[in-house]
CSV table of N, CA and C in Angstrom, one decimal:
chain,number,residue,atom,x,y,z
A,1,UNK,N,75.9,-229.7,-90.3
A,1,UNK,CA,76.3,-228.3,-90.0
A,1,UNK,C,77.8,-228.4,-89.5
A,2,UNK,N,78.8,-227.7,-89.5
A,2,UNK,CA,79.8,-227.0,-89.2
A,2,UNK,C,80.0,-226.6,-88.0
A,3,UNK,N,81.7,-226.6,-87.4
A,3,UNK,CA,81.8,-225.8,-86.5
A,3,UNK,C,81.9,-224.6,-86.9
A,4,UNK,N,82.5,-223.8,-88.0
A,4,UNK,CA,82.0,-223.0,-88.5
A,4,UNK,C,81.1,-222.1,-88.6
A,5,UNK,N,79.9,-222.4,-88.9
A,5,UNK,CA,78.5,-222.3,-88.8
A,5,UNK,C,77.9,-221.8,-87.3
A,6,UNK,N,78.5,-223.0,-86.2
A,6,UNK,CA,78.3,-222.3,-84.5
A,6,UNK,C,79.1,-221.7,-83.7
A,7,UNK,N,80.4,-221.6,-84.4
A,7,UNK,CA,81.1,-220.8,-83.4
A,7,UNK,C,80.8,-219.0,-83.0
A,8,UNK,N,81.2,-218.8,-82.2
A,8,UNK,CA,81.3,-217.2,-81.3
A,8,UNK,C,83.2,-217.0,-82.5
A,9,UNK,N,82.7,-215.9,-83.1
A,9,UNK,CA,84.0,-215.4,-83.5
A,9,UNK,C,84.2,-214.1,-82.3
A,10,UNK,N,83.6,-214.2,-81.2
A,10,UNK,CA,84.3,-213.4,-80.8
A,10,UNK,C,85.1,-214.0,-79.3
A,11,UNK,N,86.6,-213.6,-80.3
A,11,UNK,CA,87.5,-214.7,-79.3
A,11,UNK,C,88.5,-213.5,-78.4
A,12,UNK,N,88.0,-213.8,-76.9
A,12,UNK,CA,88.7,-213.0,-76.0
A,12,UNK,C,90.0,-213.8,-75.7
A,13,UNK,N,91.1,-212.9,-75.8
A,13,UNK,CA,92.7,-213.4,-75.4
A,13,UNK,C,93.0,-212.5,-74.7
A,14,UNK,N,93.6,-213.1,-73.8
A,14,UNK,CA,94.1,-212.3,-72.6
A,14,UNK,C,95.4,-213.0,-72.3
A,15,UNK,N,96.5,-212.2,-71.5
A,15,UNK,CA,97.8,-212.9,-70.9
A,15,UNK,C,97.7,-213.8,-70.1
A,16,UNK,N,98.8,-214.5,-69.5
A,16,UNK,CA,99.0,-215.5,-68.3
A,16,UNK,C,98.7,-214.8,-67.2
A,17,UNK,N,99.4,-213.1,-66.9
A,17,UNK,CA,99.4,-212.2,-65.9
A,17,UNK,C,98.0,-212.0,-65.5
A,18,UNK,N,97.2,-211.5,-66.1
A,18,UNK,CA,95.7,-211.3,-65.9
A,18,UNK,C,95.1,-211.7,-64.7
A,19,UNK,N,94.7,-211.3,-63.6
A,19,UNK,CA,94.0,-212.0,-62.5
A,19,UNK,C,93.0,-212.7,-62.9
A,20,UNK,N,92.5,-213.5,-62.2
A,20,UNK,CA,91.3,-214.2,-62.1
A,20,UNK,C,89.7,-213.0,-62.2
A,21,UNK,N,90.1,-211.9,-61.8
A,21,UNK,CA,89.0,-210.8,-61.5
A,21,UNK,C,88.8,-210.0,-62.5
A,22,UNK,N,89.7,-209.7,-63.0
A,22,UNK,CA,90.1,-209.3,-64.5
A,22,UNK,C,89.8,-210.3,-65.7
A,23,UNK,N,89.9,-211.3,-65.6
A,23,UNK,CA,89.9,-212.4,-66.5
A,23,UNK,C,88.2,-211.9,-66.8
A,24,UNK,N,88.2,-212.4,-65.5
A,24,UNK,CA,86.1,-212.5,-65.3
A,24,UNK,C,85.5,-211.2,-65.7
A,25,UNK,N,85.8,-210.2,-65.2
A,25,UNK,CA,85.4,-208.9,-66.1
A,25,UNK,C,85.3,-208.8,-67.0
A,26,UNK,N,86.5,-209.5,-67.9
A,26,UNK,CA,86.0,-209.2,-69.4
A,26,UNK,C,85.1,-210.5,-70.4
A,27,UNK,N,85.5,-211.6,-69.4
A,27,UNK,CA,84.7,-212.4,-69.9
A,27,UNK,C,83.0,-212.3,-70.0
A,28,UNK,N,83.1,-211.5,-68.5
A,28,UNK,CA,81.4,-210.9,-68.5
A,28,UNK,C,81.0,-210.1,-69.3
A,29,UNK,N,82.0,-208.7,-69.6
A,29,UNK,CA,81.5,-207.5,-70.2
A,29,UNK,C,81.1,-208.2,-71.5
A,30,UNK,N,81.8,-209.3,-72.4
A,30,UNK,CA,81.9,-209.8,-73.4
A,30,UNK,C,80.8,-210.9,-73.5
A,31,UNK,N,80.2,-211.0,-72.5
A,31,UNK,CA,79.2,-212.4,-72.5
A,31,UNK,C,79.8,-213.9,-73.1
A,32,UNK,N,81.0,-213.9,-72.7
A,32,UNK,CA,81.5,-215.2,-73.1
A,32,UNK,C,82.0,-216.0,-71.6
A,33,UNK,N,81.9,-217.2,-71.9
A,33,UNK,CA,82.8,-218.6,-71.1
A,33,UNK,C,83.8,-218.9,-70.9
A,34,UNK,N,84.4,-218.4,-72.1
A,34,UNK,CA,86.4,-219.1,-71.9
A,34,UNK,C,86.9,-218.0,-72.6
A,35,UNK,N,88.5,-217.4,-72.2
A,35,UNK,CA,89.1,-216.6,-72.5
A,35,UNK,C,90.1,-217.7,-73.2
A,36,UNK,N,90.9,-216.8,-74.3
A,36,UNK,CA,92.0,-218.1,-74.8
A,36,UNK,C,93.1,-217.2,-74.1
A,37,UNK,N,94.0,-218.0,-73.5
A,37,UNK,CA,95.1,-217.4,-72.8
A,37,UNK,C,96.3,-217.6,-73.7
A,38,UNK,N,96.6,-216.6,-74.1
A,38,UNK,CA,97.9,-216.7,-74.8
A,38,UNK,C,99.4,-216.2,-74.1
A,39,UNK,N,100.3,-217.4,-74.0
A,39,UNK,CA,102.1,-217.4,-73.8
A,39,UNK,C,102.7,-217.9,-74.8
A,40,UNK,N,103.4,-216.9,-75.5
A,40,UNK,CA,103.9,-217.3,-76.4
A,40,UNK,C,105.6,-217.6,-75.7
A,41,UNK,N,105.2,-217.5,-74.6
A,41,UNK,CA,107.0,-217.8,-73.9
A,41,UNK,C,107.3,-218.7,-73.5
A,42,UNK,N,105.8,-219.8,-73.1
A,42,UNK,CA,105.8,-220.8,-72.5
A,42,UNK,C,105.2,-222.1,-73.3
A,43,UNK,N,103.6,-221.5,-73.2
A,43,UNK,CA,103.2,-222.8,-73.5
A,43,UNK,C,102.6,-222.5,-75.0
A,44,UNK,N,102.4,-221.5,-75.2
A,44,UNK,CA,101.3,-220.8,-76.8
A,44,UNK,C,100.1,-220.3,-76.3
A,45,UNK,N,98.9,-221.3,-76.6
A,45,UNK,CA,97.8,-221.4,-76.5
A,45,UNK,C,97.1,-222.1,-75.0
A,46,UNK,N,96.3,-221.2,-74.4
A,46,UNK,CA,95.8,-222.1,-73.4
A,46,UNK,C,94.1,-221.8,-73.5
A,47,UNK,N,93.4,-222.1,-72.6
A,47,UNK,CA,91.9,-222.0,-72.1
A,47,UNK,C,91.8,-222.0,-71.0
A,48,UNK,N,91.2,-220.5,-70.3
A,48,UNK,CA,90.8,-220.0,-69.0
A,48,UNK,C,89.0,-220.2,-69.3
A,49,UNK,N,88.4,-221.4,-68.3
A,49,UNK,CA,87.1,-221.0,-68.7
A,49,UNK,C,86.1,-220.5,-67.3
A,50,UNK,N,84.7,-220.2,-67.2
A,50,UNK,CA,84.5,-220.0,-66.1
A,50,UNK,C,84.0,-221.0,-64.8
A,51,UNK,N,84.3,-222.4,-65.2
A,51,UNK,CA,84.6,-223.3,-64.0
A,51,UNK,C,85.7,-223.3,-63.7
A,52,UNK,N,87.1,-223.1,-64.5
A,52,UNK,CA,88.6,-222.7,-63.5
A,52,UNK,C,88.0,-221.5,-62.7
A,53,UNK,N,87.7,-220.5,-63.0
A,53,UNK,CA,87.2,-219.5,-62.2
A,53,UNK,C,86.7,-219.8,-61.1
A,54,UNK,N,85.7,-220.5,-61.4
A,54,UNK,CA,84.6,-220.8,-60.1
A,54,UNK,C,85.3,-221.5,-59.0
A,55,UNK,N,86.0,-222.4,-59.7
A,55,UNK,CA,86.6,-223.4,-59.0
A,55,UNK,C,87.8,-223.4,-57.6
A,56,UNK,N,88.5,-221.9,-58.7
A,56,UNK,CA,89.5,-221.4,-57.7
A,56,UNK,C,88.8,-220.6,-56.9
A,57,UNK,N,88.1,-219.9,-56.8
A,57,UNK,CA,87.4,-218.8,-55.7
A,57,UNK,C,86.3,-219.8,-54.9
A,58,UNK,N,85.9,-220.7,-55.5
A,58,UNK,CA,85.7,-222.0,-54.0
A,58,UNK,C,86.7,-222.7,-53.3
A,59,UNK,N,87.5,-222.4,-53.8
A,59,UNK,CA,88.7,-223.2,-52.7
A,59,UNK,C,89.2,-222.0,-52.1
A,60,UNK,N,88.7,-220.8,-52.2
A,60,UNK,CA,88.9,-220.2,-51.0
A,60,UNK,C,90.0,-219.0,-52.0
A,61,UNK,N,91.1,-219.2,-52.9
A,61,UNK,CA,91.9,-218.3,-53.3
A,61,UNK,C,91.1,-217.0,-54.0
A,62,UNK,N,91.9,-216.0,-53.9
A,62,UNK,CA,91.7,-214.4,-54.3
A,62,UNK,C,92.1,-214.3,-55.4
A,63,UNK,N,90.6,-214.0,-56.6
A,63,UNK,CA,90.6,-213.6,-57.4
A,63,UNK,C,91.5,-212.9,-58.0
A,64,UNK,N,92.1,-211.8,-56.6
A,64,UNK,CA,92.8,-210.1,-57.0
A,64,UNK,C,94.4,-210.6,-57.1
A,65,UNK,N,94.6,-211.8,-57.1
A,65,UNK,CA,96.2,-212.5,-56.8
A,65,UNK,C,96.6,-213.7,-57.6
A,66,UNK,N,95.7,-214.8,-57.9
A,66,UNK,CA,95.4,-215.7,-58.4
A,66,UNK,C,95.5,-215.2,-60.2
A,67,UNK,N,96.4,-215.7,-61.1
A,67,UNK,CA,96.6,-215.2,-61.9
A,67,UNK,C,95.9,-216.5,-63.3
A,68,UNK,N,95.5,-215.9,-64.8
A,68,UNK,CA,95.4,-216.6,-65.2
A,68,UNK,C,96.4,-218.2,-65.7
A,69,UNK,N,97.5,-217.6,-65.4
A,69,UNK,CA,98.6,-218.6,-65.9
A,69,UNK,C,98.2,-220.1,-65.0
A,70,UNK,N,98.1,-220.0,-63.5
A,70,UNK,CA,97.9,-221.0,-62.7
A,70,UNK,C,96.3,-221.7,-62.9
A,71,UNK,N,95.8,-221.1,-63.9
A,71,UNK,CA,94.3,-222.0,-63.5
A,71,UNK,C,94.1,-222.3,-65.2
A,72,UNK,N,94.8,-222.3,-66.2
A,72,UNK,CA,95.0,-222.1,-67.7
A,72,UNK,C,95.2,-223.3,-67.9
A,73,UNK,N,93.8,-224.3,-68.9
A,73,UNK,CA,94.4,-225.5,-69.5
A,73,UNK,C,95.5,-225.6,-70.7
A,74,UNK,N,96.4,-226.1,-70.9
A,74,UNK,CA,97.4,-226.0,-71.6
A,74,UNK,C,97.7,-226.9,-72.5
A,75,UNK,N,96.5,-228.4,-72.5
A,75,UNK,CA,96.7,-229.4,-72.9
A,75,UNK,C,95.1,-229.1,-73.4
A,76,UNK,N,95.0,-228.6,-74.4
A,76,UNK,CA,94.2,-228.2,-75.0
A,76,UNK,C,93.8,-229.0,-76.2
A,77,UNK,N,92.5,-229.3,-76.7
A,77,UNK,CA,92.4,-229.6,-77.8
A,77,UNK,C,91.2,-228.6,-78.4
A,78,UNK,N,91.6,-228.7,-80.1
A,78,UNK,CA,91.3,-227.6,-80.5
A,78,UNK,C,90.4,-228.3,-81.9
A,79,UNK,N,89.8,-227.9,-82.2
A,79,UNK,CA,88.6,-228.0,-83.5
A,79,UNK,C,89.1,-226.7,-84.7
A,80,UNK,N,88.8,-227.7,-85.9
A,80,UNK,CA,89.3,-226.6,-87.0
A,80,UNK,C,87.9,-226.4,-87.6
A,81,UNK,N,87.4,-225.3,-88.1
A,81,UNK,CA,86.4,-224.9,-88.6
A,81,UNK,C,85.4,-225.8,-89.5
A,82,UNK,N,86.3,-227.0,-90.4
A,82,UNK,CA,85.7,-227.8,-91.2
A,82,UNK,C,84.6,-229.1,-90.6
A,83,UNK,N,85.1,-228.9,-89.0
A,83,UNK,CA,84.5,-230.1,-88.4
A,83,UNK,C,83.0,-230.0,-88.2
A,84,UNK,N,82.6,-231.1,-88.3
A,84,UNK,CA,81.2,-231.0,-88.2
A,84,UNK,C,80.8,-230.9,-86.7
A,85,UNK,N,79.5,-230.4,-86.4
A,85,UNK,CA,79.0,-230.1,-85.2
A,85,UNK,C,78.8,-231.6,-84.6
A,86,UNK,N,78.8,-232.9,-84.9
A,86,UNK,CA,78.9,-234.1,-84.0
A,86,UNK,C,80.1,-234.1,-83.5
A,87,UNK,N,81.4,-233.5,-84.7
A,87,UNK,CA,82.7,-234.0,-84.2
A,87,UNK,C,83.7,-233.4,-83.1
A,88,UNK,N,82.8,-232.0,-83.3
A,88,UNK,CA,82.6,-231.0,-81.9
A,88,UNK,C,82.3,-231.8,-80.9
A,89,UNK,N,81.0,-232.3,-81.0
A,89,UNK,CA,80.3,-233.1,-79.3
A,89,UNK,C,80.6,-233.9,-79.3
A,90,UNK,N,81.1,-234.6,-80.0
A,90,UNK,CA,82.1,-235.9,-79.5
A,90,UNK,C,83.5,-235.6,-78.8
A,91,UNK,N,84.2,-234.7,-79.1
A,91,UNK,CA,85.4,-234.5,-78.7
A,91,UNK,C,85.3,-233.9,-77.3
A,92,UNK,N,84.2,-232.9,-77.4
A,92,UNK,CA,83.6,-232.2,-76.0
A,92,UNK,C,82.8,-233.5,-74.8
A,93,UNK,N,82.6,-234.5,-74.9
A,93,UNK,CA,82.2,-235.6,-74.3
A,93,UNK,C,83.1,-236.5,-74.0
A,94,UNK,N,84.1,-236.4,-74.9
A,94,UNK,CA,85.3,-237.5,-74.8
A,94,UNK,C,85.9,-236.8,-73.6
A,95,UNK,N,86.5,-235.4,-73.8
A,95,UNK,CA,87.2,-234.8,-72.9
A,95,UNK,C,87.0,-234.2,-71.7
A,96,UNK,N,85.4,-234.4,-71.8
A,96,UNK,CA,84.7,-233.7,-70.6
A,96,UNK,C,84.7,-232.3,-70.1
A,97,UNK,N,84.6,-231.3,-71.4
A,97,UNK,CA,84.8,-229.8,-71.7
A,97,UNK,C,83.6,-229.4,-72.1
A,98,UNK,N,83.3,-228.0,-72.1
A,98,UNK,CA,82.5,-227.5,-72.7
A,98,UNK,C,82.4,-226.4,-73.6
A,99,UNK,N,84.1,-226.1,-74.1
A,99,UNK,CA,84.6,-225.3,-74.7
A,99,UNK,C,85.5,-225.9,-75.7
A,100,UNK,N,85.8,-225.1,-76.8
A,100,UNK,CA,86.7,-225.8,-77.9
A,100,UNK,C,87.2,-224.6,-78.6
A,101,UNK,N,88.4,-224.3,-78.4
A,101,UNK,CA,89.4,-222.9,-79.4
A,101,UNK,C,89.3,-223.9,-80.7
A,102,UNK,N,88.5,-223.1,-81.9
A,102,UNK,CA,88.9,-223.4,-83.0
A,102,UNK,C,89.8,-222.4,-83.6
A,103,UNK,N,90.7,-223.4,-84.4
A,103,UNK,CA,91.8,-222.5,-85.2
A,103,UNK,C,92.1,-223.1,-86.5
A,104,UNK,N,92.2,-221.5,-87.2
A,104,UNK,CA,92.8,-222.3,-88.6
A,104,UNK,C,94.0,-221.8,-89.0
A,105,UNK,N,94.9,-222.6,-89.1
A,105,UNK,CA,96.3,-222.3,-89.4
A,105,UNK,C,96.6,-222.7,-88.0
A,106,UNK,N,97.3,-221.7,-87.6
A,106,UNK,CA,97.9,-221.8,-86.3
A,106,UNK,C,97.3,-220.5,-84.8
A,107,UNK,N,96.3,-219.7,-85.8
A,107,UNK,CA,95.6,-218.6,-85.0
A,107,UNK,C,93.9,-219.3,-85.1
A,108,UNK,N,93.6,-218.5,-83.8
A,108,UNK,CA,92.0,-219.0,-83.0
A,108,UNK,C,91.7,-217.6,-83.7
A,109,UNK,N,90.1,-218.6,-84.4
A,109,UNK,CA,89.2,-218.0,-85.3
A,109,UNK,C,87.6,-218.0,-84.5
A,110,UNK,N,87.4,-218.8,-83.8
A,110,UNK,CA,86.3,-218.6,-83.1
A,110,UNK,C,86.3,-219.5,-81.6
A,111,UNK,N,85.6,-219.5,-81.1
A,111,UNK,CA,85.3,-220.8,-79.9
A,111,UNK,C,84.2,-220.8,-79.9
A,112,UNK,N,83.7,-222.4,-80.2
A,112,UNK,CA,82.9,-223.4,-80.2
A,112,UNK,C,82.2,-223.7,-78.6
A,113,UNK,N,81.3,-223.6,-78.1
A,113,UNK,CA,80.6,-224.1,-76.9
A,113,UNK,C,78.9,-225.2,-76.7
A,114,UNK,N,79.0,-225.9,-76.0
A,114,UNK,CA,78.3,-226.8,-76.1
A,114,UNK,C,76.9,-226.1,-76.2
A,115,UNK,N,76.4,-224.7,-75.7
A,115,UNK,CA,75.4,-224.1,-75.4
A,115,UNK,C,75.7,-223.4,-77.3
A,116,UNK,N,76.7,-223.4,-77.8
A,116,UNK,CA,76.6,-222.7,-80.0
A,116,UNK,C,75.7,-224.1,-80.3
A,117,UNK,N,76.4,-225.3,-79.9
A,117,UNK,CA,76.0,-226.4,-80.7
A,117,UNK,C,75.0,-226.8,-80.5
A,118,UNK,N,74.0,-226.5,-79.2
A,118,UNK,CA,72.7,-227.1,-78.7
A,118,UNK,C,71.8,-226.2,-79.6
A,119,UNK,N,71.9,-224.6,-79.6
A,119,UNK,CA,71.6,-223.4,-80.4
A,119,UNK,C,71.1,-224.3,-81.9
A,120,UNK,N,72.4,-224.8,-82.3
A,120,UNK,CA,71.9,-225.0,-83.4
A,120,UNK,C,71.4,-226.5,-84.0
A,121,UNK,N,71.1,-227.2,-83.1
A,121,UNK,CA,70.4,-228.5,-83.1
A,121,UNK,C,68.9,-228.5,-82.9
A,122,UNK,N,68.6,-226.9,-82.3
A,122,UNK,CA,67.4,-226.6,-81.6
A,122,UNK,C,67.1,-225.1,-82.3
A,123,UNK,N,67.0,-225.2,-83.7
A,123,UNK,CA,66.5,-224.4,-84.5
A,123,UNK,C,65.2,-223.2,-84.3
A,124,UNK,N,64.3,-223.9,-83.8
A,124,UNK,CA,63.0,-223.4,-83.6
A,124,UNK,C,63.0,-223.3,-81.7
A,125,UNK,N,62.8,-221.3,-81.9
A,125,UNK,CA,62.6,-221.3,-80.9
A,125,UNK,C,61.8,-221.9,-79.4
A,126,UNK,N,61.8,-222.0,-78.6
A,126,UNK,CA,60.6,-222.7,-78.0
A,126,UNK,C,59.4,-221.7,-77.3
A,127,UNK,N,58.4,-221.8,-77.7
A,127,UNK,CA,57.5,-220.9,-77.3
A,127,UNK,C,56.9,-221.1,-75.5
A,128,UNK,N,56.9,-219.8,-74.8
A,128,UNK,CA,56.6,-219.8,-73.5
A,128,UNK,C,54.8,-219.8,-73.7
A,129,UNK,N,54.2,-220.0,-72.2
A,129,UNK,CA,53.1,-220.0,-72.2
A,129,UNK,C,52.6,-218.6,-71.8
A,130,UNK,N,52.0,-218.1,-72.0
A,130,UNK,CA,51.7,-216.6,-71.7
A,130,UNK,C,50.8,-216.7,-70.4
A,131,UNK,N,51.0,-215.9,-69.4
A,131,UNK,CA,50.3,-216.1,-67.8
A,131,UNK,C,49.2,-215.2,-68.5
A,132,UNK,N,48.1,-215.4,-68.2
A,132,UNK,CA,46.6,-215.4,-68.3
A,132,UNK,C,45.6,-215.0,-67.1
């Protein structure tokens, strides 16, 4: 299978400016994990996920000030659609991520997560036991 095949095409981009509170808002309303942060003035492409988030509002900083630009990986690696779903979890293991902007060309077409790729390793739903 493909990363293709598992990715979320639905890819949230947001600015550098964005708060951390804002970030999270729409990450939530959207049911997604990582925002792609886009500067095209600086760096291009980045990844805001929701352990930067967590991470900076445990250290105590304000979400309402704390902006995406300061908590944005920038050293990013990125998966192109053709890649197979091992070469996904290899790269997400190597790097110790759980998110991957795929792109083709030079624009992000979906993002890849370790919870698309388990999805589809684990075909058959798992059945609950019914309380009795």
């Amino acid at each position: 299978m493909l990363v293709r095949d598992a990715m979320s095409t639905v890819v949230l981009t947001i600015g550098p400016t964005h708060t951390l509170r804002q970030a999270s808002q729409l990450m939530s309303a959207r049911r997604v994990g990582a925002a792609v942060v886009l500067d095209p003035d600086t760096y291009g492409l980045g990844i805001l996920t929701e352990r930067d988030i967590l991470d900076a509002v445990g250290a105590g900083l304000s979400p309402d000030l704390e902006t995406a630009q300061r908590h944005t990986t920038t050293d990013v690696v990125f998966a192109a659609p053709q890649w197979t779903l091992e070469d996904a979890a290899a790269a997400m293991v190597h790097g110790g991520f759980r998110h991957l902007i795929v792109l083709e060309g030079n624009a992000p077409v979906g993002i890849v997560s370790v919870r698309d790729i388990v999805r589809c390793w684990t075909p058959v739903p798992l059945k609950t036991a019914s309380m009795a």
